[in-house]
Short mmCIF file of C-alpha atoms in Angstrom, two decimals:
data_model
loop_
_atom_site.label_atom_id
_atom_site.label_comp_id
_atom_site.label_asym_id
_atom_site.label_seq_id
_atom_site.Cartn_x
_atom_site.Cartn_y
_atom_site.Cartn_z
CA UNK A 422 67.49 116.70 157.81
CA UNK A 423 70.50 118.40 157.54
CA UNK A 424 71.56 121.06 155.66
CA UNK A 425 75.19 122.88 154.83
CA UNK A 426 75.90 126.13 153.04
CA UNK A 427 79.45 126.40 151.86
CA UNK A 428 80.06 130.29 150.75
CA UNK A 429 80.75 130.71 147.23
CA UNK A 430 84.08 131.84 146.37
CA UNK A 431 85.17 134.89 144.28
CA UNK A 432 83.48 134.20 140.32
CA UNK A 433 87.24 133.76 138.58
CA UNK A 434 88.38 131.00 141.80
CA UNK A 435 90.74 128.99 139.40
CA UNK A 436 88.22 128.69 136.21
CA UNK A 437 89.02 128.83 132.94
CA UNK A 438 87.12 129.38 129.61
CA UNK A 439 87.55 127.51 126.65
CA UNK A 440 85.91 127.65 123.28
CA UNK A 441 86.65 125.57 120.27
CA UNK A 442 85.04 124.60 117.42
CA UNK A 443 85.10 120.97 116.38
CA UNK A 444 83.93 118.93 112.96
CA UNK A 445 81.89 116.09 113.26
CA UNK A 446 81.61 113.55 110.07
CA UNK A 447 78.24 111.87 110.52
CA UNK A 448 77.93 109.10 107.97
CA UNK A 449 74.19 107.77 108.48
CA UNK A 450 73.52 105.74 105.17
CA UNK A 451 73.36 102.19 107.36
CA UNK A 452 76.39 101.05 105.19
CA UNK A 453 79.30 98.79 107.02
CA UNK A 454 81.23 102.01 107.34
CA UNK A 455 78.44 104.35 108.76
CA UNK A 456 79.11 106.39 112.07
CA UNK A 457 75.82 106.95 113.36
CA UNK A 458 73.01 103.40 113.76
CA UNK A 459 69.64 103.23 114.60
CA UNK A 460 69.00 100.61 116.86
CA UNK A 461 65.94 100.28 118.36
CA UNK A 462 62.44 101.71 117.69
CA UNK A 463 58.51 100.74 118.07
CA UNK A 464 58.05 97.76 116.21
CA UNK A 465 56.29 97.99 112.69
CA UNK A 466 57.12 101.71 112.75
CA UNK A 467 60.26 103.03 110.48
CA UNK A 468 63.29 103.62 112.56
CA UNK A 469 64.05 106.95 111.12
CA UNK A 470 65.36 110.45 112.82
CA UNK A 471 61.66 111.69 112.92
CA UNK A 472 59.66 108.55 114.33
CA UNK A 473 59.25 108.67 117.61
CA UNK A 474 60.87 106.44 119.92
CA UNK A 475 63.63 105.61 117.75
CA UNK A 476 66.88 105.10 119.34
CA UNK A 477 70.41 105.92 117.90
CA UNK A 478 73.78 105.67 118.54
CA UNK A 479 76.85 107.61 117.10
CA UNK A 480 80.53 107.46 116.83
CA UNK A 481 81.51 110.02 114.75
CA UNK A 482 85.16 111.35 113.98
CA UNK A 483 86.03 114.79 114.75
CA UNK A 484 88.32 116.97 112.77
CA UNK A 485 89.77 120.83 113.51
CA UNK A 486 88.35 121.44 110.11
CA UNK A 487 85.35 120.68 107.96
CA UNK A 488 87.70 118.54 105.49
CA UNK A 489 87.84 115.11 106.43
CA UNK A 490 91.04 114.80 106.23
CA UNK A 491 91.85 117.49 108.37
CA UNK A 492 93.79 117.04 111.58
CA UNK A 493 91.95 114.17 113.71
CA UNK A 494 91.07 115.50 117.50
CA UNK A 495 88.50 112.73 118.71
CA UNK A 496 85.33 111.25 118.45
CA UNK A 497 81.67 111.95 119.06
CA UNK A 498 80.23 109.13 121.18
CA UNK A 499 76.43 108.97 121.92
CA UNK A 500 73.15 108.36 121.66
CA UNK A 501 70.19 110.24 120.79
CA UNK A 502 66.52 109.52 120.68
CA UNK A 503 63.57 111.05 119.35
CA UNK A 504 61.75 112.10 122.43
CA UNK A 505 58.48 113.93 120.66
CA UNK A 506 55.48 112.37 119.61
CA UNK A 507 55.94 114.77 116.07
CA UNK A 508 59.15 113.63 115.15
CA UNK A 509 60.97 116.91 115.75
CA UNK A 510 62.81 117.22 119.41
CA UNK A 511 65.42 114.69 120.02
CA UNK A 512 67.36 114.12 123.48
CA UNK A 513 71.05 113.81 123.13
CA UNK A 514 73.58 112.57 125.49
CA UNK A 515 76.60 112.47 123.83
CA UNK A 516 80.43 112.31 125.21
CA UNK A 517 83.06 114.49 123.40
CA UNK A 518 86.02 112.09 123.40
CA UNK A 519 89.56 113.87 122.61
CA UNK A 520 92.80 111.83 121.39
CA UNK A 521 95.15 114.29 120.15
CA UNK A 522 97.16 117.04 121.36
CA UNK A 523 96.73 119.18 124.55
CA UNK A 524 93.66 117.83 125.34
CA UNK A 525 94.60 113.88 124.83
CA UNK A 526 91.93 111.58 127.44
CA UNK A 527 90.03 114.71 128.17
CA UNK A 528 85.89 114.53 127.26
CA UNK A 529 83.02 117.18 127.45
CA UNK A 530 79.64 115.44 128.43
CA UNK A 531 76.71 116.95 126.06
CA UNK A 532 73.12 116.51 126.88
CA UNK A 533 70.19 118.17 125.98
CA UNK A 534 66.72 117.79 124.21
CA UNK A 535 66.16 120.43 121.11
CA UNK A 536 64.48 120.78 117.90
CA UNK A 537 66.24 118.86 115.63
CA UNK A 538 64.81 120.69 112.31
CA UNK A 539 66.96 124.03 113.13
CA UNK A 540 69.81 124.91 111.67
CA UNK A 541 71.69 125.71 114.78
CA UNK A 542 70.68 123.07 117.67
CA UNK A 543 71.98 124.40 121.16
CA UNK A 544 72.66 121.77 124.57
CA UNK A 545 74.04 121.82 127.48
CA UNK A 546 77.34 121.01 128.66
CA UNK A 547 77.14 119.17 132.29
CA UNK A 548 80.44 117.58 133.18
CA UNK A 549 84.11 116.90 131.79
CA UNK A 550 87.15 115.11 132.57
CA UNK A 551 91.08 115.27 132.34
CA UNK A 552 91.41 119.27 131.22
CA UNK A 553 88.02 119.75 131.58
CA UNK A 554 87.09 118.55 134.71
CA UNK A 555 83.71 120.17 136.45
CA UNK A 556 82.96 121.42 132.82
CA UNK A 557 79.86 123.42 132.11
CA UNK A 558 78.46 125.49 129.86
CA UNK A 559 76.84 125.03 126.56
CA UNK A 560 77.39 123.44 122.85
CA UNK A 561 75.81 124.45 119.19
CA UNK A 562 75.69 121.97 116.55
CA UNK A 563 75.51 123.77 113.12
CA UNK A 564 74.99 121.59 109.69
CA UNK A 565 78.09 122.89 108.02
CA UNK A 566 77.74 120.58 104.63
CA UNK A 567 75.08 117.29 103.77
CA UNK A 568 75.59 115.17 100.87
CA UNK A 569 72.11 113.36 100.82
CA UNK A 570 73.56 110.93 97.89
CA UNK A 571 75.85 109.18 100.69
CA UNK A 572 73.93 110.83 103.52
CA UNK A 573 77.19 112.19 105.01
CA UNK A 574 76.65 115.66 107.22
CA UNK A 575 79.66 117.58 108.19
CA UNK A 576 78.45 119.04 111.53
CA UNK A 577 80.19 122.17 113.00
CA UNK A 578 80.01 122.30 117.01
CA UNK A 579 80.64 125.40 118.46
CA UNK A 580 81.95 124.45 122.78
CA UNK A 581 81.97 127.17 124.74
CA UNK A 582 83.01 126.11 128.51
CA UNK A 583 84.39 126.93 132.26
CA UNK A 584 85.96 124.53 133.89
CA UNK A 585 89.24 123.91 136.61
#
């Protein structure tokens, strides 16, 4: 076996920090124009955000501000699952897809497993590309509004991140 040991550099060596806040617009009623799908789960069981097993996927729009209609700046591409026997902890891996403006092509990676039941839900961030390449740090998802009529959630994530 061989092993190398590259010194680390000085703490500031070309990173950057960036924080933004984004708006996602999770639509989850299983209607044609819904952004967020179960698709697979144990069989005779309820696919449903608390049964374990079950198997999402998501491509929600993301806005710079909790109105819909607010300026577009990408999507929220994933998939989550519900990873604990009680229904509570899910495991998301989740891409954070820009299209407009000064971070056009770029995309945070998300991934985590947390309590799903909290108002603030905090993950990791492990990678990024274009601006944010070698991206890390973390990501809190906040429910910002839910209509449960339409079940539509307006979900405010808080990215706070280092990268070249």
């Amino acid at each position: 076996m061989v092993m190398f040991t590259i010194p680390a550099g000085k703490a500031d060596d070309g990173l950057k920090q960036t924080i933004l806040s984004v708006y996602f617009h999770d639509h989850s009623s299983g209607s044609p124009d819904s952004t967020v799908r179960a698709v697979v789960g144990f069989p005779g069981k309820l696919w449903n955000l608390t049964q374990f097993g079950t198997l999402f996927v998501s491509d929600d729009p993301l806005t710079e501000g909790p109105d819909p209609e607010s300026a577009p700046v990408g999507r929220g591409q994933g998939i989550f699952v519900t990873t604990s026997l009680d229904g509570v902890n899910t495991h998301v891996s989740l891409s954070i897809v820009f299209t407009n403006g000064a971070y056009n092509g770029s995309t945070i990676q998300v991934q985590g497993n947390s309590d799903q039941m909290k108002a603030v839900r905090e993950y990791g961030v492990v990678s990024g590309t274009g601006k944010f390449r070698y991206a890390s740090g973390y990501v809190t998802f906040e429910n910002f509004s839910f209509n449960s009529s339409i079940s539509y959630a307006v979900i405010r994530c808080n990215i706070s991140i280092h990268h070249y």
